[in-house]
Amino acid sequence: MATTGRREAIRLYRDILRTVRLFKHPNDQGVLWSVILKDSARKEFEQNRFESDPTRVVQLVMVGRDCLMKIQEGMITGKVNKEPDTPTDRSPFQPLV
């Protein structure tokens, strides 16, 4: 079980990195959202790196996968903005109007 959970966590992390690469615009401080999101994901994974409870590992992976799927769905439907041509004072996670 631990090996499967580890594999799933690594697969999720790689999928997150592939997805956040698409966010090419900067925030208000000029830092690219892709960098911010990548660092945030890394921090989350590092915080739970030594989790040994298989149930908790599965729960964390499922929540992470669900969040990633919502972001990917939002990118497809236009609810999450990944394009750099909008004003930089907007978060990419605010609904587009």
PDB file of N, CA and C in Angstrom:
ATOM      1  N   MET A   1       0.824  -1.202   0.000  1.00  0.00           N
ATOM      2  CA  MET A   1       0.000   0.000   0.000  1.00  0.00           C
ATOM      3  C   MET A   1       0.863   1.259   0.000  1.00  0.00           C
ATOM      4  N   ALA A   2       1.937   1.236   0.774  1.00  0.00           N
ATOM      5  CA  ALA A   2       2.788   2.421   0.855  1.00  0.00           C
ATOM      6  C   ALA A   2       3.423   2.739  -0.489  1.00  0.00           C
ATOM      7  N   THR A   3       3.818   1.701  -1.218  1.00  0.00           N
ATOM      8  CA  THR A   3       4.427   1.922  -2.523  1.00  0.00           C
ATOM      9  C   THR A   3       3.414   2.496  -3.498  1.00  0.00           C
ATOM     10  N   THR A   4       2.190   1.976  -3.471  1.00  0.00           N
ATOM     11  CA  THR A   4       1.131   2.490  -4.348  1.00  0.00           C
ATOM     12  C   THR A   4       0.822   3.940  -4.021  1.00  0.00           C
ATOM     13  N   GLY A   5       0.720   4.260  -2.735  1.00  0.00           N
ATOM     14  CA  GLY A   5       0.464   5.639  -2.323  1.00  0.00           C
ATOM     15  C   GLY A   5       1.584   6.566  -2.755  1.00  0.00           C
ATOM     16  N   ARG A   6       2.800   6.093  -2.643  1.00  0.00           N
ATOM     17  CA  ARG A   6       3.957   6.895  -3.062  1.00  0.00           C
ATOM     18  C   ARG A   6       3.912   7.139  -4.565  1.00  0.00           C
ATOM     19  N   ARG A   7       3.609   6.071  -5.311  1.00  0.00           N
ATOM     20  CA  ARG A   7       3.528   6.209  -6.772  1.00  0.00           C
ATOM     21  C   ARG A   7       2.435   7.190  -7.179  1.00  0.00           C
ATOM     22  N   GLU A   8       1.301   7.080  -6.532  1.00  0.00           N
ATOM     23  CA  GLU A   8       0.190   7.985  -6.849  1.00  0.00           C
ATOM     24  C   GLU A   8       0.542   9.430  -6.498  1.00  0.00           C
ATOM     25  N   ALA A   9       1.230   9.627  -5.381  1.00  0.00           N
ATOM     26  CA  ALA A   9       1.636  10.972  -4.977  1.00  0.00           C
ATOM     27  C   ALA A   9       2.612  11.564  -5.991  1.00  0.00           C
ATOM     28  N   ILE A  10       3.554  10.755  -6.450  1.00  0.00           N
ATOM     29  CA  ILE A  10       4.519  11.229  -7.454  1.00  0.00           C
ATOM     30  C   ILE A  10       3.808  11.539  -8.759  1.00  0.00           C
ATOM     31  N   ARG A  11       2.874  10.692  -9.166  1.00  0.00           N
ATOM     32  CA  ARG A  11       2.113  10.929 -10.389  1.00  0.00           C
ATOM     33  C   ARG A  11       1.306  12.234 -10.280  1.00  0.00           C
ATOM     34  N   LEU A  12       0.688  12.448  -9.112  1.00  0.00           N
ATOM     35  CA  LEU A  12      -0.073  13.677  -8.891  1.00  0.00           C
ATOM     36  C   LEU A  12       0.844  14.896  -8.960  1.00  0.00           C
ATOM     37  N   TYR A  13       2.001  14.803  -8.316  1.00  0.00           N
ATOM     38  CA  TYR A  13       2.948  15.927  -8.317  1.00  0.00           C
ATOM     39  C   TYR A  13       3.384  16.275  -9.738  1.00  0.00           C
ATOM     40  N   ARG A  14       3.678  15.277 -10.536  1.00  0.00           N
ATOM     41  CA  ARG A  14       4.077  15.526 -11.924  1.00  0.00           C
ATOM     42  C   ARG A  14       2.935  16.138 -12.727  1.00  0.00           C
ATOM     43  N   ASP A  15       1.722  15.661 -12.508  1.00  0.00           N
ATOM     44  CA  ASP A  15       0.557  16.239 -13.200  1.00  0.00           C
ATOM     45  C   ASP A  15       0.350  17.699 -12.803  1.00  0.00           C
ATOM     46  N   ILE A  16       0.574  17.996 -11.530  1.00  0.00           N
ATOM     47  CA  ILE A  16       0.457  19.382 -11.067  1.00  0.00           C
ATOM     48  C   ILE A  16       1.498  20.246 -11.767  1.00  0.00           C
ATOM     49  N   LEU A  17       2.726  19.778 -11.833  1.00  0.00           N
ATOM     50  CA  LEU A  17       3.795  20.555 -12.479  1.00  0.00           C
ATOM     51  C   LEU A  17       3.488  20.790 -13.959  1.00  0.00           C
ATOM     52  N   ARG A  18       2.950  19.780 -14.633  1.00  0.00           N
ATOM     53  CA  ARG A  18       2.584  19.956 -16.045  1.00  0.00           C
ATOM     54  C   ARG A  18       1.485  21.003 -16.199  1.00  0.00           C
ATOM     55  N   THR A  19       0.548  21.017 -15.283  1.00  0.00           N
ATOM     56  CA  THR A  19      -0.572  21.949 -15.377  1.00  0.00           C
ATOM     57  C   THR A  19      -0.144  23.380 -15.056  1.00  0.00           C
ATOM     58  N   VAL A  20       0.647  23.561 -14.004  1.00  0.00           N
ATOM     59  CA  VAL A  20       1.005  24.925 -13.603  1.00  0.00           C
ATOM     60  C   VAL A  20       1.941  25.598 -14.594  1.00  0.00           C
ATOM     61  N   ARG A  21       2.610  24.817 -15.438  1.00  0.00           N
ATOM     62  CA  ARG A  21       3.467  25.423 -16.468  1.00  0.00           C
ATOM     63  C   ARG A  21       2.679  26.333 -17.407  1.00  0.00           C
ATOM     64  N   LEU A  22       1.393  26.113 -17.501  1.00  0.00           N
ATOM     65  CA  LEU A  22       0.553  26.875 -18.427  1.00  0.00           C
ATOM     66  C   LEU A  22       0.239  28.288 -17.929  1.00  0.00           C
ATOM     67  N   PHE A  23       0.467  28.555 -16.645  1.00  0.00           N
ATOM     68  CA  PHE A  23       0.188  29.873 -16.078  1.00  0.00           C
ATOM     69  C   PHE A  23       1.409  30.767 -16.296  1.00  0.00           C
ATOM     70  N   LYS A  24       1.386  31.544 -17.370  1.00  0.00           N
ATOM     71  CA  LYS A  24       2.570  32.290 -17.789  1.00  0.00           C
ATOM     72  C   LYS A  24       2.552  33.772 -17.429  1.00  0.00           C
ATOM     73  N   HIS A  25       1.558  34.224 -16.702  1.00  0.00           N
ATOM     74  CA  HIS A  25       1.513  35.651 -16.396  1.00  0.00           C
ATOM     75  C   HIS A  25       1.919  35.917 -14.947  1.00  0.00           C
ATOM     76  N   PRO A  26       2.416  37.126 -14.681  1.00  0.00           N
ATOM     77  CA  PRO A  26       2.915  37.465 -13.347  1.00  0.00           C
ATOM     78  C   PRO A  26       1.810  37.961 -12.418  1.00  0.00           C
ATOM     79  N   ASN A  27       2.083  37.901 -11.128  1.00  0.00           N
ATOM     80  CA  ASN A  27       1.167  38.495 -10.152  1.00  0.00           C
ATOM     81  C   ASN A  27       1.532  39.970  -9.985  1.00  0.00           C
ATOM     82  N   ASP A  28       0.991  40.617  -8.982  1.00  0.00           N
ATOM     83  CA  ASP A  28       1.247  42.054  -8.768  1.00  0.00           C
ATOM     84  C   ASP A  28       2.720  42.355  -8.487  1.00  0.00           C
ATOM     85  N   GLN A  29       3.441  41.398  -7.909  1.00  0.00           N
ATOM     86  CA  GLN A  29       4.858  41.611  -7.585  1.00  0.00           C
ATOM     87  C   GLN A  29       5.775  41.225  -8.738  1.00  0.00           C
ATOM     88  N   GLY A  30       5.216  40.747  -9.837  1.00  0.00           N
ATOM     89  CA  GLY A  30       6.015  40.396 -10.994  1.00  0.00           C
ATOM     90  C   GLY A  30       6.504  38.966 -11.020  1.00  0.00           C
ATOM     91  N   VAL A  31       6.056  38.157 -10.063  1.00  0.00           N
ATOM     92  CA  VAL A  31       6.458  36.751 -10.015  1.00  0.00           C
ATOM     93  C   VAL A  31       5.457  35.944 -10.838  1.00  0.00           C
ATOM     94  N   LEU A  32       5.957  35.056 -11.676  1.00  0.00           N
ATOM     95  CA  LEU A  32       5.073  34.253 -12.510  1.00  0.00           C
ATOM     96  C   LEU A  32       4.203  33.337 -11.650  1.00  0.00           C
ATOM     97  N   TRP A  33       2.929  33.219 -12.023  1.00  0.00           N
ATOM     98  CA  TRP A  33       2.028  32.337 -11.299  1.00  0.00           C
ATOM     99  C   TRP A  33       2.506  30.896 -11.364  1.00  0.00           C
ATOM    100  N   SER A  34       3.141  30.510 -12.443  1.00  0.00           N
ATOM    101  CA  SER A  34       3.638  29.135 -12.544  1.00  0.00           C
ATOM    102  C   SER A  34       4.663  28.850 -11.449  1.00  0.00           C
ATOM    103  N   VAL A  35       5.496  29.816 -11.133  1.00  0.00           N
ATOM    104  CA  VAL A  35       6.500  29.652 -10.078  1.00  0.00           C
ATOM    105  C   VAL A  35       5.826  29.596  -8.710  1.00  0.00           C
ATOM    106  N   ILE A  36       4.862  30.471  -8.490  1.00  0.00           N
ATOM    107  CA  ILE A  36       4.146  30.514  -7.213  1.00  0.00           C
ATOM    108  C   ILE A  36       3.418  29.192  -6.973  1.00  0.00           C
ATOM    109  N   LEU A  37       2.718  28.716  -7.983  1.00  0.00           N
ATOM    110  CA  LEU A  37       1.949  27.480  -7.843  1.00  0.00           C
ATOM    111  C   LEU A  37       2.859  26.266  -7.677  1.00  0.00           C
ATOM    112  N   LYS A  38       3.976  26.267  -8.391  1.00  0.00           N
ATOM    113  CA  LYS A  38       4.936  25.162  -8.265  1.00  0.00           C
ATOM    114  C   LYS A  38       5.519  25.121  -6.856  1.00  0.00           C
ATOM    115  N   ASP A  39       5.900  26.273  -6.330  1.00  0.00           N
ATOM    116  CA  ASP A  39       6.452  26.335  -4.976  1.00  0.00           C
ATOM    117  C   ASP A  39       5.419  25.927  -3.929  1.00  0.00           C
ATOM    118  N   SER A  40       4.182  26.328  -4.143  1.00  0.00           N
ATOM    119  CA  SER A  40       3.110  25.964  -3.220  1.00  0.00           C
ATOM    120  C   SER A  40       2.885  24.452  -3.216  1.00  0.00           C
ATOM    121  N   ALA A  41       2.871  23.849  -4.394  1.00  0.00           N
ATOM    122  CA  ALA A  41       2.699  22.398  -4.484  1.00  0.00           C
ATOM    123  C   ALA A  41       3.858  21.684  -3.798  1.00  0.00           C
ATOM    124  N   ARG A  42       5.060  22.146  -4.042  1.00  0.00           N
ATOM    125  CA  ARG A  42       6.245  21.533  -3.431  1.00  0.00           C
ATOM    126  C   ARG A  42       6.163  21.589  -1.909  1.00  0.00           C
ATOM    127  N   LYS A  43       5.739  22.747  -1.399  1.00  0.00           N
ATOM    128  CA  LYS A  43       5.611  22.934   0.043  1.00  0.00           C
ATOM    129  C   LYS A  43       4.581  21.956   0.627  1.00  0.00           C
ATOM    130  N   GLU A  44       3.436  21.813  -0.039  1.00  0.00           N
ATOM    131  CA  GLU A  44       2.399  20.882   0.417  1.00  0.00           C
ATOM    132  C   GLU A  44       2.919  19.447   0.450  1.00  0.00           C
ATOM    133  N   PHE A  45       3.626  19.049  -0.592  1.00  0.00           N
ATOM    134  CA  PHE A  45       4.141  17.688  -0.642  1.00  0.00           C
ATOM    135  C   PHE A  45       5.225  17.477   0.417  1.00  0.00           C
ATOM    136  N   GLU A  46       6.064  18.470   0.637  1.00  0.00           N
ATOM    137  CA  GLU A  46       7.112  18.344   1.653  1.00  0.00           C
ATOM    138  C   GLU A  46       6.521  18.246   3.060  1.00  0.00           C
ATOM    139  N   GLN A  47       5.432  18.975   3.313  1.00  0.00           N
ATOM    140  CA  GLN A  47       4.800  18.928   4.630  1.00  0.00           C
ATOM    141  C   GLN A  47       4.268  17.537   4.957  1.00  0.00           C
ATOM    142  N   ASN A  48       3.862  16.809   3.942  1.00  0.00           N
ATOM    143  CA  ASN A  48       3.275  15.486   4.152  1.00  0.00           C
ATOM    144  C   ASN A  48       4.183  14.355   3.697  1.00  0.00           C
ATOM    145  N   ARG A  49       5.432  14.654   3.514  1.00  0.00           N
ATOM    146  CA  ARG A  49       6.388  13.689   2.977  1.00  0.00           C
ATOM    147  C   ARG A  49       6.513  12.421   3.817  1.00  0.00           C
ATOM    148  N   PHE A  50       6.479  12.558   5.108  1.00  0.00           N
ATOM    149  CA  PHE A  50       6.717  11.420   5.993  1.00  0.00           C
ATOM    150  C   PHE A  50       5.424  10.846   6.577  1.00  0.00           C
ATOM    151  N   GLU A  51       4.314  11.138   5.943  1.00  0.00           N
ATOM    152  CA  GLU A  51       3.037  10.561   6.382  1.00  0.00           C
ATOM    153  C   GLU A  51       3.083   9.050   6.175  1.00  0.00           C
ATOM    154  N   SER A  52       2.808   8.294   7.229  1.00  0.00           N
ATOM    155  CA  SER A  52       2.912   6.836   7.133  1.00  0.00           C
ATOM    156  C   SER A  52       1.565   6.129   7.176  1.00  0.00           C
ATOM    157  N   ASP A  53       0.520   6.837   7.545  1.00  0.00           N
ATOM    158  CA  ASP A  53      -0.810   6.234   7.594  1.00  0.00           C
ATOM    159  C   ASP A  53      -1.348   6.086   6.168  1.00  0.00           C
ATOM    160  N   PRO A  54      -1.532   4.863   5.689  1.00  0.00           N
ATOM    161  CA  PRO A  54      -1.982   4.652   4.304  1.00  0.00           C
ATOM    162  C   PRO A  54      -3.325   5.315   3.996  1.00  0.00           C
ATOM    163  N   THR A  55      -4.219   5.344   4.972  1.00  0.00           N
ATOM    164  CA  THR A  55      -5.520   5.976   4.764  1.00  0.00           C
ATOM    165  C   THR A  55      -5.356   7.473   4.555  1.00  0.00           C
ATOM    166  N   ARG A  56      -4.509   8.069   5.345  1.00  0.00           N
ATOM    167  CA  ARG A  56      -4.259   9.522   5.225  1.00  0.00           C
ATOM    168  C   ARG A  56      -3.580   9.840   3.893  1.00  0.00           C
ATOM    169  N   VAL A  57      -2.651   9.005   3.461  1.00  0.00           N
ATOM    170  CA  VAL A  57      -1.967   9.209   2.179  1.00  0.00           C
ATOM    171  C   VAL A  57      -2.980   9.171   1.037  1.00  0.00           C
ATOM    172  N   VAL A  58      -3.853   8.193   1.061  1.00  0.00           N
ATOM    173  CA  VAL A  58      -4.884   8.083   0.022  1.00  0.00           C
ATOM    174  C   VAL A  58      -5.791   9.305   0.047  1.00  0.00           C
ATOM    175  N   GLN A  59      -6.152   9.739   1.249  1.00  0.00           N
ATOM    176  CA  GLN A  59      -7.002  10.920   1.382  1.00  0.00           C
ATOM    177  C   GLN A  59      -6.315  12.162   0.806  1.00  0.00           C
ATOM    178  N   LEU A  60      -5.054  12.353   1.128  1.00  0.00           N
ATOM    179  CA  LEU A  60      -4.317  13.512   0.615  1.00  0.00           C
ATOM    180  C   LEU A  60      -4.211  13.483  -0.911  1.00  0.00           C
ATOM    181  N   VAL A  61      -3.931  12.310  -1.458  1.00  0.00           N
ATOM    182  CA  VAL A  61      -3.819  12.177  -2.910  1.00  0.00           C
ATOM    183  C   VAL A  61      -5.169  12.443  -3.574  1.00  0.00           C
ATOM    184  N   MET A  62      -6.241  11.942  -2.983  1.00  0.00           N
ATOM    185  CA  MET A  62      -7.565  12.155  -3.568  1.00  0.00           C
ATOM    186  C   MET A  62      -7.969  13.629  -3.553  1.00  0.00           C
ATOM    187  N   VAL A  63      -7.687  14.312  -2.461  1.00  0.00           N
ATOM    188  CA  VAL A  63      -7.993  15.742  -2.378  1.00  0.00           C
ATOM    189  C   VAL A  63      -7.147  16.526  -3.382  1.00  0.00           C
ATOM    190  N   GLY A  64      -5.884  16.174  -3.483  1.00  0.00           N
ATOM    191  CA  GLY A  64      -5.003  16.834  -4.445  1.00  0.00           C
ATOM    192  C   GLY A  64      -5.449  16.609  -5.871  1.00  0.00           C
ATOM    193  N   ARG A  65      -5.827  15.387  -6.195  1.00  0.00           N
ATOM    194  CA  ARG A  65      -6.293  15.052  -7.540  1.00  0.00           C
ATOM    195  C   ARG A  65      -7.588  15.817  -7.856  1.00  0.00           C
ATOM    196  N   ASP A  66      -8.484  15.896  -6.875  1.00  0.00           N
ATOM    197  CA  ASP A  66      -9.744  16.620  -7.077  1.00  0.00           C
ATOM    198  C   ASP A  66      -9.485  18.101  -7.347  1.00  0.00           C
ATOM    199  N   CYS A  67      -8.597  18.705  -6.579  1.00  0.00           N
ATOM    200  CA  CYS A  67      -8.261  20.120  -6.785  1.00  0.00           C
ATOM    201  C   CYS A  67      -7.640  20.333  -8.167  1.00  0.00           C
ATOM    202  N   LEU A  68      -6.747  19.458  -8.550  1.00  0.00           N
ATOM    203  CA  LEU A  68      -6.110  19.573  -9.863  1.00  0.00           C
ATOM    204  C   LEU A  68      -7.140  19.452 -10.978  1.00  0.00           C
ATOM    205  N   MET A  69      -8.054  18.511 -10.841  1.00  0.00           N
ATOM    206  CA  MET A  69      -9.092  18.330 -11.865  1.00  0.00           C
ATOM    207  C   MET A  69      -9.989  19.557 -11.965  1.00  0.00           C
ATOM    208  N   LYS A  70     -10.298  20.193 -10.839  1.00  0.00           N
ATOM    209  CA  LYS A  70     -11.121  21.410 -10.861  1.00  0.00           C
ATOM    210  C   LYS A  70     -10.394  22.541 -11.575  1.00  0.00           C
ATOM    211  N   ILE A  71      -9.091  22.671 -11.346  1.00  0.00           N
ATOM    212  CA  ILE A  71      -8.317  23.713 -12.021  1.00  0.00           C
ATOM    213  C   ILE A  71      -8.248  23.424 -13.514  1.00  0.00           C
ATOM    214  N   GLN A  72      -7.994  22.175 -13.884  1.00  0.00           N
ATOM    215  CA  GLN A  72      -7.932  21.820 -15.302  1.00  0.00           C
ATOM    216  C   GLN A  72      -9.281  22.044 -15.973  1.00  0.00           C
ATOM    217  N   GLU A  73     -10.357  21.691 -15.302  1.00  0.00           N
ATOM    218  CA  GLU A  73     -11.691  21.923 -15.852  1.00  0.00           C
ATOM    219  C   GLU A  73     -11.954  23.418 -16.006  1.00  0.00           C
ATOM    220  N   GLY A  74     -11.519  24.202 -15.022  1.00  0.00           N
ATOM    221  CA  GLY A  74     -11.682  25.651 -15.097  1.00  0.00           C
ATOM    222  C   GLY A  74     -10.895  26.265 -16.241  1.00  0.00           C
ATOM    223  N   MET A  75      -9.738  25.696 -16.531  1.00  0.00           N
ATOM    224  CA  MET A  75      -8.936  26.193 -17.649  1.00  0.00           C
ATOM    225  C   MET A  75      -9.651  25.905 -18.970  1.00  0.00           C
ATOM    226  N   ILE A  76     -10.282  24.752 -19.056  1.00  0.00           N
ATOM    227  CA  ILE A  76     -10.981  24.376 -20.282  1.00  0.00           C
ATOM    228  C   ILE A  76     -12.234  25.218 -20.473  1.00  0.00           C
ATOM    229  N   THR A  77     -12.973  25.440 -19.399  1.00  0.00           N
ATOM    230  CA  THR A  77     -14.233  26.178 -19.503  1.00  0.00           C
ATOM    231  C   THR A  77     -14.047  27.694 -19.447  1.00  0.00           C
ATOM    232  N   GLY A  78     -12.853  28.151 -19.122  1.00  0.00           N
ATOM    233  CA  GLY A  78     -12.592  29.585 -19.077  1.00  0.00           C
ATOM    234  C   GLY A  78     -12.817  30.202 -17.714  1.00  0.00           C
ATOM    235  N   LYS A  79     -13.062  29.405 -16.693  1.00  0.00           N
ATOM    236  CA  LYS A  79     -13.273  29.933 -15.347  1.00  0.00           C
ATOM    237  C   LYS A  79     -11.955  30.221 -14.635  1.00  0.00           C
ATOM    238  N   VAL A  80     -10.887  29.620 -15.110  1.00  0.00           N
ATOM    239  CA  VAL A  80      -9.543  29.882 -14.575  1.00  0.00           C
ATOM    240  C   VAL A  80      -8.738  30.487 -15.706  1.00  0.00           C
ATOM    241  N   ASN A  81      -8.175  31.645 -15.450  1.00  0.00           N
ATOM    242  CA  ASN A  81      -7.450  32.377 -16.475  1.00  0.00           C
ATOM    243  C   ASN A  81      -5.970  32.025 -16.443  1.00  0.00           C
ATOM    244  N   LYS A  82      -5.465  31.467 -17.528  1.00  0.00           N
ATOM    245  CA  LYS A  82      -4.050  31.130 -17.613  1.00  0.00           C
ATOM    246  C   LYS A  82      -3.320  32.002 -18.617  1.00  0.00           C
ATOM    247  N   GLU A  83      -4.040  32.891 -19.274  1.00  0.00           N
ATOM    248  CA  GLU A  83      -3.456  33.721 -20.326  1.00  0.00           C
ATOM    249  C   GLU A  83      -2.833  34.989 -19.750  1.00  0.00           C
ATOM    250  N   PRO A  84      -1.683  35.415 -20.266  1.00  0.00           N
ATOM    251  CA  PRO A  84      -1.007  36.600 -19.749  1.00  0.00           C
ATOM    252  C   PRO A  84      -1.548  37.919 -20.284  1.00  0.00           C
ATOM    253  N   ASP A  85      -2.563  37.897 -21.148  1.00  0.00           N
ATOM    254  CA  ASP A  85      -3.016  39.142 -21.762  1.00  0.00           C
ATOM    255  C   ASP A  85      -4.034  39.898 -20.925  1.00  0.00           C
ATOM    256  N   THR A  86      -4.322  39.466 -19.701  1.00  0.00           N
ATOM    257  CA  THR A  86      -5.254  40.169 -18.828  1.00  0.00           C
ATOM    258  C   THR A  86      -4.468  41.019 -17.847  1.00  0.00           C
ATOM    259  N   PRO A  87      -5.124  41.988 -17.206  1.00  0.00           N
ATOM    260  CA  PRO A  87      -4.403  42.824 -16.231  1.00  0.00           C
ATOM    261  C   PRO A  87      -3.776  41.979 -15.135  1.00  0.00           C
ATOM    262  N   THR A  88      -2.596  42.380 -14.668  1.00  0.00           N
ATOM    263  CA  THR A  88      -1.857  41.579 -13.692  1.00  0.00           C
ATOM    264  C   THR A  88      -2.439  41.670 -12.295  1.00  0.00           C
ATOM    265  N   ASP A  89      -3.396  42.561 -12.061  1.00  0.00           N
ATOM    266  CA  ASP A  89      -3.951  42.660 -10.722  1.00  0.00           C
ATOM    267  C   ASP A  89      -5.012  41.595 -10.458  1.00  0.00           C
ATOM    268  N   ARG A  90      -5.267  40.737 -11.413  1.00  0.00           N
ATOM    269  CA  ARG A  90      -6.247  39.670 -11.235  1.00  0.00           C
ATOM    270  C   ARG A  90      -5.548  38.359 -10.906  1.00  0.00           C
ATOM    271  N   SER A  91      -6.115  37.651  -9.982  1.00  0.00           N
ATOM    272  CA  SER A  91      -5.639  36.298  -9.695  1.00  0.00           C
ATOM    273  C   SER A  91      -6.152  35.383 -10.788  1.00  0.00           C
ATOM    274  N   PRO A  92      -5.394  34.374 -11.181  1.00  0.00           N
ATOM    275  CA  PRO A  92      -5.892  33.478 -12.229  1.00  0.00           C
ATOM    276  C   PRO A  92      -7.057  32.636 -11.764  1.00  0.00           C
ATOM    277  N   PHE A  93      -7.362  32.653 -10.479  1.00  0.00           N
ATOM    278  CA  PHE A  93      -8.417  31.810  -9.962  1.00  0.00           C
ATOM    279  C   PHE A  93      -9.723  32.545  -9.767  1.00  0.00           C
ATOM    280  N   GLN A  94      -9.797  33.808 -10.128  1.00  0.00           N
ATOM    281  CA  GLN A  94     -11.057  34.527 -10.085  1.00  0.00           C
ATOM    282  C   GLN A  94     -11.838  34.259 -11.364  1.00  0.00           C
ATOM    283  N   PRO A  95     -13.147  34.130 -11.226  1.00  0.00           N
ATOM    284  CA  PRO A  95     -13.950  33.906 -12.440  1.00  0.00           C
ATOM    285  C   PRO A  95     -13.803  35.070 -13.420  1.00  0.00           C
ATOM    286  N   LEU A  96     -13.712  34.757 -14.668  1.00  0.00           N
ATOM    287  CA  LEU A  96     -13.638  35.785 -15.697  1.00  0.00           C
ATOM    288  C   LEU A  96     -15.031  36.344 -15.946  1.00  0.00           C
ATOM    289  N   VAL A  97     -15.135  37.642 -16.070  1.00  0.00           N
ATOM    290  CA  VAL A  97     -16.436  38.268 -16.353  1.00  0.00           C
ATOM    291  C   VAL A  97     -16.462  38.851 -17.727  1.00  0.00           C
TER     292      VAL A  97
END
